[in-house]
Short mmCIF file of N, CA and C in Angstrom, two decimals:
data_model
loop_
_atom_site.label_atom_id
_atom_site.label_comp_id
_atom_site.label_asym_id
_atom_site.label_seq_id
_atom_site.Cartn_x
_atom_site.Cartn_y
_atom_site.Cartn_z
N MET M 76 0.82 -1.19 0.00
CA MET M 76 0.00 0.00 0.00
C MET M 76 0.87 1.26 0.00
N ARG M 77 1.95 1.24 0.78
CA ARG M 77 2.83 2.41 0.84
C ARG M 77 3.57 2.61 -0.48
N ARG M 78 3.92 1.50 -1.16
CA ARG M 78 4.57 1.63 -2.46
C ARG M 78 3.62 2.27 -3.47
N LEU M 79 2.34 1.89 -3.40
CA LEU M 79 1.35 2.48 -4.29
C LEU M 79 1.24 3.98 -4.04
N ALA M 80 1.25 4.37 -2.76
CA ALA M 80 1.18 5.80 -2.42
C ALA M 80 2.40 6.54 -2.96
N ALA M 81 3.56 5.91 -2.87
CA ALA M 81 4.78 6.55 -3.37
C ALA M 81 4.74 6.71 -4.89
N VAL M 82 4.26 5.69 -5.58
CA VAL M 82 4.15 5.76 -7.03
C VAL M 82 3.16 6.85 -7.43
N LEU M 83 2.02 6.90 -6.75
CA LEU M 83 1.04 7.94 -7.03
C LEU M 83 1.60 9.33 -6.76
N LEU M 84 2.41 9.45 -5.72
CA LEU M 84 3.04 10.74 -5.42
C LEU M 84 3.95 11.18 -6.55
N VAL M 85 4.76 10.26 -7.05
CA VAL M 85 5.68 10.60 -8.14
C VAL M 85 4.90 11.05 -9.36
N PHE M 86 3.82 10.34 -9.70
CA PHE M 86 3.00 10.73 -10.85
C PHE M 86 2.34 12.08 -10.61
N ALA M 87 1.82 12.29 -9.42
CA ALA M 87 1.14 13.55 -9.12
C ALA M 87 2.09 14.73 -9.18
N LEU M 88 3.29 14.57 -8.64
CA LEU M 88 4.25 15.67 -8.63
C LEU M 88 4.83 15.94 -10.01
N SER M 89 4.95 14.91 -10.82
CA SER M 89 5.48 15.15 -12.16
C SER M 89 4.41 15.70 -13.09
N GLY M 90 3.15 15.43 -12.80
CA GLY M 90 2.07 15.88 -13.67
C GLY M 90 1.55 17.26 -13.35
N CYS M 91 1.77 17.72 -12.12
CA CYS M 91 1.28 19.05 -11.75
C CYS M 91 2.37 19.80 -11.03
N GLY M 92 2.27 21.09 -11.05
CA GLY M 92 3.29 21.92 -10.42
C GLY M 92 3.12 22.04 -8.94
N GLY M 93 2.05 21.50 -8.38
CA GLY M 93 1.80 21.66 -6.96
C GLY M 93 1.26 23.04 -6.68
N GLY M 94 1.00 23.33 -5.45
CA GLY M 94 0.47 24.64 -5.08
C GLY M 94 1.57 25.57 -4.66
N ASP M 95 1.28 26.84 -4.67
CA ASP M 95 2.26 27.82 -4.20
C ASP M 95 2.09 28.07 -2.72
N GLY M 96 0.98 27.65 -2.13
CA GLY M 96 0.73 27.92 -0.72
C GLY M 96 0.51 26.64 0.04
N VAL M 97 0.36 26.77 1.31
CA VAL M 97 0.08 25.63 2.16
C VAL M 97 -1.31 25.15 1.84
N PRO M 98 -1.49 23.86 1.62
CA PRO M 98 -2.83 23.35 1.32
C PRO M 98 -3.77 23.62 2.48
N LYS M 99 -5.01 23.90 2.13
CA LYS M 99 -6.00 24.20 3.15
C LYS M 99 -6.91 23.01 3.36
N SER M 100 -7.43 22.87 4.57
CA SER M 100 -8.42 21.84 4.82
C SER M 100 -9.74 22.26 4.20
N ARG M 101 -10.69 21.35 4.13
CA ARG M 101 -11.98 21.68 3.54
C ARG M 101 -12.65 22.83 4.27
N ALA M 102 -12.48 22.88 5.57
CA ALA M 102 -13.12 23.95 6.35
C ALA M 102 -12.56 25.32 5.99
N THR M 103 -11.24 25.40 5.83
CA THR M 103 -10.65 26.70 5.52
C THR M 103 -10.72 27.01 4.04
N ALA M 104 -10.86 25.97 3.20
CA ALA M 104 -10.93 26.21 1.77
C ALA M 104 -12.23 26.94 1.40
N THR M 105 -13.28 26.75 2.20
CA THR M 105 -14.54 27.41 1.90
C THR M 105 -14.58 28.83 2.42
N ALA M 106 -13.65 29.17 3.29
CA ALA M 106 -13.61 30.53 3.83
C ALA M 106 -13.04 31.47 2.79
N SER M 107 -13.26 32.73 2.98
CA SER M 107 -12.77 33.74 2.06
C SER M 107 -11.25 33.79 2.08
N ALA M 108 -10.65 34.02 0.93
CA ALA M 108 -9.19 34.13 0.85
C ALA M 108 -8.69 35.34 1.62
N ASP M 109 -9.54 36.32 1.86
CA ASP M 109 -9.15 37.52 2.58
C ASP M 109 -9.20 37.33 4.09
N ALA M 110 -9.55 36.11 4.55
CA ALA M 110 -9.67 35.86 5.99
C ALA M 110 -8.31 35.82 6.67
N THR M 111 -7.21 35.65 5.92
CA THR M 111 -5.88 35.61 6.51
C THR M 111 -5.50 37.01 6.99
N PRO M 112 -5.10 37.12 8.26
CA PRO M 112 -4.74 38.44 8.76
C PRO M 112 -3.49 38.96 8.05
N PRO M 113 -3.32 40.27 8.00
CA PRO M 113 -2.14 40.83 7.35
C PRO M 113 -0.87 40.42 8.09
N ALA M 114 0.22 40.39 7.37
CA ALA M 114 1.50 40.01 7.98
C ALA M 114 1.86 41.00 9.07
N GLU M 115 2.41 40.45 10.14
CA GLU M 115 2.78 41.28 11.27
C GLU M 115 4.22 41.76 11.10
N PRO M 116 4.62 42.80 11.81
CA PRO M 116 5.99 43.27 11.70
C PRO M 116 6.96 42.16 12.07
N ALA M 117 8.05 42.08 11.37
CA ALA M 117 9.03 41.03 11.61
C ALA M 117 10.23 41.59 12.35
N THR M 118 10.86 40.69 13.09
CA THR M 118 12.09 41.08 13.77
C THR M 118 13.22 41.06 12.75
N GLY M 119 14.30 41.75 13.01
CA GLY M 119 15.41 41.80 12.07
C GLY M 119 16.28 40.56 12.09
N GLU M 120 16.06 39.68 13.04
CA GLU M 120 16.91 38.52 13.21
C GLU M 120 16.55 37.43 12.20
N THR M 121 17.51 37.00 11.40
CA THR M 121 17.30 35.86 10.52
C THR M 121 18.16 34.72 11.02
N LEU M 122 17.62 33.52 10.99
CA LEU M 122 18.30 32.36 11.52
C LEU M 122 18.37 31.28 10.46
N SER M 123 19.20 30.29 10.71
CA SER M 123 19.25 29.15 9.80
C SER M 123 19.41 27.87 10.61
N LEU M 124 18.93 26.79 10.03
CA LEU M 124 19.08 25.46 10.59
C LEU M 124 19.77 24.61 9.55
N SER M 125 20.46 23.55 9.96
CA SER M 125 21.17 22.76 8.97
C SER M 125 21.06 21.27 9.22
N CYS M 126 21.14 20.55 8.12
CA CYS M 126 21.28 19.10 8.10
C CYS M 126 22.63 18.85 7.44
N GLY M 127 23.64 18.64 8.24
CA GLY M 127 24.98 18.48 7.69
C GLY M 127 25.45 19.78 7.07
N THR M 128 25.80 19.74 5.78
CA THR M 128 26.26 20.95 5.10
C THR M 128 25.12 21.73 4.45
N THR M 129 23.92 21.18 4.45
CA THR M 129 22.78 21.85 3.85
C THR M 129 22.13 22.79 4.86
N LYS M 130 22.11 24.08 4.55
CA LYS M 130 21.50 25.07 5.44
C LYS M 130 20.15 25.50 4.91
N VAL M 131 19.22 25.70 5.83
CA VAL M 131 17.90 26.22 5.51
C VAL M 131 17.76 27.55 6.25
N ARG M 132 17.59 28.63 5.49
CA ARG M 132 17.44 29.96 6.10
C ARG M 132 15.98 30.20 6.42
N LEU M 133 15.73 30.69 7.61
CA LEU M 133 14.37 30.97 8.07
C LEU M 133 14.08 32.46 7.91
N PRO M 134 12.84 32.79 7.63
CA PRO M 134 12.48 34.20 7.55
C PRO M 134 12.45 34.80 8.96
N ALA M 135 12.42 36.10 9.03
CA ALA M 135 12.29 36.78 10.33
C ALA M 135 10.92 36.43 10.92
N MET M 136 10.89 36.19 12.20
CA MET M 136 9.65 35.86 12.88
C MET M 136 8.91 37.15 13.25
N PRO M 137 7.59 37.07 13.41
CA PRO M 137 6.83 38.25 13.81
C PRO M 137 7.37 38.83 15.12
N ALA M 138 7.33 40.15 15.23
CA ALA M 138 7.91 40.84 16.38
C ALA M 138 7.26 40.47 17.71
N ASN M 139 6.01 40.05 17.68
CA ASN M 139 5.31 39.73 18.93
C ASN M 139 5.72 38.37 19.50
N LEU M 140 6.52 37.60 18.77
CA LEU M 140 6.96 36.29 19.26
C LEU M 140 8.34 36.40 19.91
N THR M 141 8.53 35.62 20.97
CA THR M 141 9.83 35.58 21.63
C THR M 141 10.36 34.15 21.58
N ARG M 142 11.68 34.02 21.46
CA ARG M 142 12.30 32.70 21.45
C ARG M 142 12.04 32.02 22.77
N ALA M 143 11.68 30.72 22.69
CA ALA M 143 11.33 29.99 23.90
C ALA M 143 12.06 28.66 24.00
N GLY M 144 13.13 28.49 23.23
CA GLY M 144 13.88 27.25 23.35
C GLY M 144 14.05 26.54 22.03
N SER M 145 14.36 25.25 22.13
CA SER M 145 14.59 24.44 20.95
C SER M 145 13.98 23.06 21.15
N PHE M 146 13.96 22.27 20.08
CA PHE M 146 13.48 20.89 20.19
C PHE M 146 14.33 20.01 19.30
N ALA M 147 14.40 18.72 19.64
CA ALA M 147 15.22 17.78 18.88
C ALA M 147 14.46 16.49 18.58
N ARG M 148 13.11 16.55 18.72
CA ARG M 148 12.31 15.35 18.47
C ARG M 148 10.91 15.75 18.04
N LEU M 149 10.36 15.01 17.07
CA LEU M 149 8.97 15.15 16.66
C LEU M 149 8.28 13.82 16.96
N HIS M 150 7.33 13.84 17.86
CA HIS M 150 6.66 12.61 18.28
C HIS M 150 5.83 11.99 17.17
N SER M 151 5.43 12.76 16.18
CA SER M 151 4.60 12.25 15.09
C SER M 151 5.36 11.40 14.09
N LEU M 152 6.68 11.46 14.08
CA LEU M 152 7.46 10.71 13.10
C LEU M 152 7.39 9.21 13.39
N THR M 153 7.30 8.42 12.33
CA THR M 153 7.19 6.97 12.49
C THR M 153 8.53 6.30 12.76
N ARG M 154 9.63 7.01 12.55
CA ARG M 154 10.95 6.45 12.85
C ARG M 154 11.86 7.57 13.38
N PRO M 155 12.87 7.19 14.14
CA PRO M 155 13.77 8.22 14.70
C PRO M 155 14.65 8.84 13.63
N LEU M 156 14.62 10.14 13.55
CA LEU M 156 15.45 10.90 12.63
C LEU M 156 16.05 12.07 13.39
N ASP M 157 17.09 12.64 12.84
CA ASP M 157 17.73 13.80 13.45
C ASP M 157 16.84 15.02 13.20
N VAL M 158 16.41 15.67 14.27
CA VAL M 158 15.54 16.85 14.19
C VAL M 158 16.22 18.00 14.91
N LYS M 159 16.20 19.18 14.28
CA LYS M 159 16.73 20.38 14.90
C LYS M 159 15.71 21.48 14.71
N GLY M 160 15.30 22.09 15.81
CA GLY M 160 14.29 23.12 15.66
C GLY M 160 14.30 24.16 16.77
N MET M 161 13.55 25.23 16.52
CA MET M 161 13.42 26.34 17.46
C MET M 161 11.95 26.58 17.77
N ILE M 162 11.71 27.07 18.98
CA ILE M 162 10.35 27.34 19.44
C ILE M 162 10.22 28.83 19.72
N TRP M 163 9.10 29.40 19.29
CA TRP M 163 8.74 30.78 19.61
C TRP M 163 7.41 30.77 20.33
N ARG M 164 7.19 31.79 21.17
CA ARG M 164 5.99 31.82 21.99
C ARG M 164 5.40 33.22 22.04
N GLU M 165 4.07 33.25 22.13
CA GLU M 165 3.32 34.47 22.43
C GLU M 165 2.21 34.06 23.38
N ASN M 166 2.31 34.46 24.63
CA ASN M 166 1.37 34.03 25.67
C ASN M 166 1.32 32.51 25.71
N ASP M 167 0.15 31.89 25.52
CA ASP M 167 0.04 30.43 25.55
C ASP M 167 0.20 29.78 24.18
N GLU M 168 0.38 30.56 23.16
CA GLU M 168 0.51 30.04 21.79
C GLU M 168 1.99 29.77 21.49
N GLN M 169 2.24 28.70 20.71
CA GLN M 169 3.62 28.36 20.36
C GLN M 169 3.75 28.09 18.87
N LEU M 170 4.94 28.37 18.35
CA LEU M 170 5.27 28.15 16.96
C LEU M 170 6.59 27.37 16.92
N TYR M 171 6.61 26.29 16.15
CA TYR M 171 7.79 25.43 16.03
C TYR M 171 8.28 25.47 14.59
N VAL M 172 9.57 25.66 14.38
CA VAL M 172 10.16 25.64 13.05
C VAL M 172 11.43 24.80 13.15
N GLY M 173 11.57 23.84 12.23
CA GLY M 173 12.74 22.99 12.29
C GLY M 173 13.04 22.26 11.00
N VAL M 174 14.09 21.47 11.04
CA VAL M 174 14.46 20.62 9.92
C VAL M 174 14.51 19.17 10.40
N VAL M 175 14.14 18.27 9.51
CA VAL M 175 14.21 16.84 9.77
C VAL M 175 15.25 16.30 8.80
N CYS M 176 16.30 15.72 9.34
CA CYS M 176 17.43 15.30 8.52
C CYS M 176 17.40 13.79 8.28
N GLY M 177 17.80 13.40 7.07
CA GLY M 177 17.96 11.98 6.78
C GLY M 177 16.95 11.39 5.81
N VAL M 178 15.94 12.13 5.41
CA VAL M 178 14.95 11.62 4.47
C VAL M 178 15.47 11.87 3.07
N ARG M 179 15.85 10.84 2.36
CA ARG M 179 16.50 11.00 1.06
C ARG M 179 15.54 10.98 -0.13
N THR M 180 14.44 10.24 -0.04
CA THR M 180 13.56 10.08 -1.20
C THR M 180 12.12 10.45 -0.86
N ALA M 181 11.33 10.69 -1.89
CA ALA M 181 9.91 10.97 -1.71
C ALA M 181 9.20 9.75 -1.12
N GLU M 182 9.63 8.57 -1.50
CA GLU M 182 9.02 7.35 -0.97
C GLU M 182 9.20 7.26 0.55
N GLN M 183 10.38 7.61 1.04
CA GLN M 183 10.63 7.62 2.49
C GLN M 183 9.81 8.72 3.15
N PHE M 184 9.75 9.87 2.51
CA PHE M 184 9.07 11.02 3.09
C PHE M 184 7.58 10.76 3.32
N VAL M 185 6.91 10.15 2.35
CA VAL M 185 5.46 9.97 2.47
C VAL M 185 5.08 9.03 3.60
N THR M 186 6.02 8.25 4.11
CA THR M 186 5.72 7.32 5.20
C THR M 186 6.13 7.85 6.57
N LEU M 187 6.55 9.10 6.66
CA LEU M 187 7.07 9.64 7.92
C LEU M 187 6.01 9.86 9.00
N VAL M 188 4.81 10.25 8.63
CA VAL M 188 3.76 10.55 9.61
C VAL M 188 2.55 9.69 9.28
N ALA M 189 2.12 8.86 10.22
CA ALA M 189 1.08 7.86 9.95
C ALA M 189 -0.25 8.47 9.52
N ARG M 190 -0.77 9.40 10.23
CA ARG M 190 -2.09 9.95 9.92
C ARG M 190 -1.97 11.36 9.37
N SER M 191 -1.36 11.46 8.22
CA SER M 191 -1.16 12.76 7.60
C SER M 191 -1.82 12.79 6.23
N THR M 192 -1.98 14.00 5.73
CA THR M 192 -2.52 14.20 4.39
C THR M 192 -1.36 14.53 3.46
N LEU M 193 -1.24 13.76 2.39
CA LEU M 193 -0.19 13.99 1.42
C LEU M 193 -0.64 15.06 0.44
N THR M 194 0.24 16.01 0.20
CA THR M 194 -0.03 17.10 -0.73
C THR M 194 1.28 17.54 -1.36
N ALA M 195 1.28 18.65 -2.04
CA ALA M 195 2.51 19.17 -2.64
C ALA M 195 2.66 20.63 -2.26
N TYR M 196 3.91 21.05 -2.11
CA TYR M 196 4.21 22.45 -1.82
C TYR M 196 5.37 22.85 -2.73
N LYS M 197 5.13 23.82 -3.60
CA LYS M 197 6.12 24.26 -4.58
C LYS M 197 6.68 23.09 -5.38
N GLY M 198 5.81 22.17 -5.76
CA GLY M 198 6.20 21.02 -6.56
C GLY M 198 6.92 19.93 -5.80
N ARG M 199 6.97 20.04 -4.49
CA ARG M 199 7.67 19.04 -3.67
C ARG M 199 6.65 18.32 -2.80
N PRO M 200 6.94 17.07 -2.42
CA PRO M 200 6.01 16.36 -1.55
C PRO M 200 5.90 17.04 -0.19
N ALA M 201 4.67 17.08 0.34
CA ALA M 201 4.42 17.73 1.62
C ALA M 201 3.41 16.92 2.41
N LEU M 202 3.49 17.03 3.72
CA LEU M 202 2.55 16.37 4.63
C LEU M 202 1.91 17.41 5.53
N ARG M 203 0.63 17.22 5.81
CA ARG M 203 -0.11 18.10 6.71
C ARG M 203 -0.86 17.21 7.70
N TRP M 204 -0.81 17.55 8.99
CA TRP M 204 -1.52 16.77 9.99
C TRP M 204 -1.76 17.61 11.24
N ASN M 205 -2.72 17.16 12.05
CA ASN M 205 -3.02 17.78 13.34
C ASN M 205 -2.79 16.74 14.42
N THR M 206 -2.30 17.17 15.56
CA THR M 206 -2.12 16.25 16.68
C THR M 206 -3.33 16.30 17.60
N ARG M 207 -3.40 15.36 18.50
CA ARG M 207 -4.53 15.33 19.46
C ARG M 207 -4.57 16.58 20.32
N SER M 208 -3.42 17.18 20.55
CA SER M 208 -3.37 18.38 21.39
C SER M 208 -3.75 19.64 20.62
N GLY M 209 -4.05 19.51 19.31
CA GLY M 209 -4.48 20.65 18.52
C GLY M 209 -3.38 21.35 17.73
N LEU M 210 -2.17 20.84 17.78
CA LEU M 210 -1.06 21.44 17.05
C LEU M 210 -1.25 21.19 15.55
N ARG M 211 -1.17 22.26 14.75
CA ARG M 211 -1.25 22.16 13.29
C ARG M 211 0.17 21.98 12.77
N ASN M 212 0.41 20.97 11.92
CA ASN M 212 1.74 20.64 11.46
C ASN M 212 1.80 20.62 9.94
N PHE M 213 2.92 21.10 9.40
CA PHE M 213 3.15 21.10 7.96
C PHE M 213 4.63 20.83 7.74
N MET M 214 4.93 19.91 6.80
CA MET M 214 6.32 19.57 6.53
C MET M 214 6.46 19.24 5.05
N TRP M 215 7.54 19.71 4.44
CA TRP M 215 7.79 19.37 3.05
C TRP M 215 9.24 18.97 2.87
N LEU M 216 9.49 18.18 1.82
CA LEU M 216 10.84 17.74 1.50
C LEU M 216 11.51 18.83 0.69
N GLU M 217 12.34 19.62 1.34
CA GLU M 217 13.01 20.76 0.69
C GLU M 217 14.01 20.28 -0.36
N ARG M 218 14.83 19.30 0.02
CA ARG M 218 15.79 18.68 -0.89
C ARG M 218 16.14 17.33 -0.29
N PRO M 219 16.73 16.42 -1.09
CA PRO M 219 17.07 15.11 -0.52
C PRO M 219 17.92 15.26 0.74
N GLY M 220 17.47 14.64 1.81
CA GLY M 220 18.17 14.71 3.09
C GLY M 220 17.66 15.77 4.03
N THR M 221 16.82 16.70 3.55
CA THR M 221 16.35 17.80 4.40
C THR M 221 14.86 18.07 4.18
N ALA M 222 14.09 17.92 5.24
CA ALA M 222 12.68 18.29 5.22
C ALA M 222 12.51 19.47 6.18
N VAL M 223 11.63 20.40 5.82
CA VAL M 223 11.37 21.57 6.66
C VAL M 223 10.05 21.34 7.38
N TYR M 224 10.04 21.59 8.68
CA TYR M 224 8.86 21.37 9.53
C TYR M 224 8.41 22.69 10.15
N ILE M 225 7.10 22.93 10.12
CA ILE M 225 6.51 24.08 10.81
C ILE M 225 5.27 23.59 11.55
N GLY M 226 5.18 23.90 12.83
CA GLY M 226 4.03 23.52 13.62
C GLY M 226 3.58 24.72 14.44
N ALA M 227 2.27 24.81 14.68
CA ALA M 227 1.75 25.95 15.43
C ALA M 227 0.48 25.56 16.18
N THR M 228 0.30 26.18 17.33
CA THR M 228 -0.96 26.04 18.04
C THR M 228 -2.00 26.85 17.27
N PRO M 229 -3.29 26.61 17.52
CA PRO M 229 -4.33 27.25 16.69
C PRO M 229 -4.23 28.76 16.54
N GLY M 230 -3.85 29.47 17.57
CA GLY M 230 -3.78 30.93 17.49
C GLY M 230 -2.69 31.44 16.56
N LEU M 231 -1.65 30.66 16.35
CA LEU M 231 -0.54 31.07 15.48
C LEU M 231 -0.54 30.31 14.15
N SER M 232 -1.50 29.44 13.92
CA SER M 232 -1.50 28.66 12.68
C SER M 232 -1.56 29.50 11.40
N PRO M 233 -2.15 30.71 11.39
CA PRO M 233 -2.07 31.51 10.17
C PRO M 233 -0.64 31.89 9.78
N GLN M 234 0.30 31.82 10.71
CA GLN M 234 1.70 32.15 10.42
C GLN M 234 2.41 31.06 9.62
N ILE M 235 1.86 29.86 9.59
CA ILE M 235 2.52 28.75 8.89
C ILE M 235 2.76 29.09 7.43
N ARG M 236 1.76 29.62 6.75
CA ARG M 236 1.87 29.94 5.33
C ARG M 236 2.95 31.01 5.10
N ARG M 237 2.99 32.06 5.90
CA ARG M 237 3.96 33.13 5.73
C ARG M 237 5.38 32.63 5.97
N ILE M 238 5.56 31.84 7.00
CA ILE M 238 6.90 31.32 7.31
C ILE M 238 7.36 30.36 6.22
N ALA M 239 6.49 29.47 5.78
CA ALA M 239 6.85 28.53 4.72
C ALA M 239 7.28 29.27 3.46
N ALA M 240 6.59 30.34 3.13
CA ALA M 240 6.92 31.12 1.93
C ALA M 240 8.29 31.79 2.05
N GLY M 241 8.74 32.08 3.26
CA GLY M 241 10.00 32.77 3.47
C GLY M 241 11.21 31.87 3.65
N VAL M 242 11.00 30.57 3.72
CA VAL M 242 12.13 29.64 3.91
C VAL M 242 12.93 29.56 2.61
N SER M 243 14.25 29.64 2.73
CA SER M 243 15.11 29.51 1.54
C SER M 243 16.32 28.65 1.86
#
């Protein structure tokens, strides 16, 4: 079954360009496109995370967020991989941005999170899922060996799309 999903992914990604934005759930797809709040002022600090020699530059975070630590594990992953990430906080809301190292192929990537929705982001395979605690998660395979992960509590979930667009 997983091989079939991987084959379908390859066909889907080669046949379409994927979306330019984070895929929306059915509930948010019916909402107005103008429902997204305007971008908030960003801090001047730009950061990067790396998987070996591959660096991923992060966009500046909104000014209202403060750094609240780091993380080295994603409980949703089906197998142990090297994870490096940073946490930002605003009151009780949290935003997680990180890299997952070691995923070399699209076939490996699609099997990383058991109950996720497979989609595409900028022509690359992407996964979207929610945890029982309400955390919204989005991850895409940036390049072989490096996947980019963004997670947010409901109050900060509109930031996922802006941050994903700024990753380079």
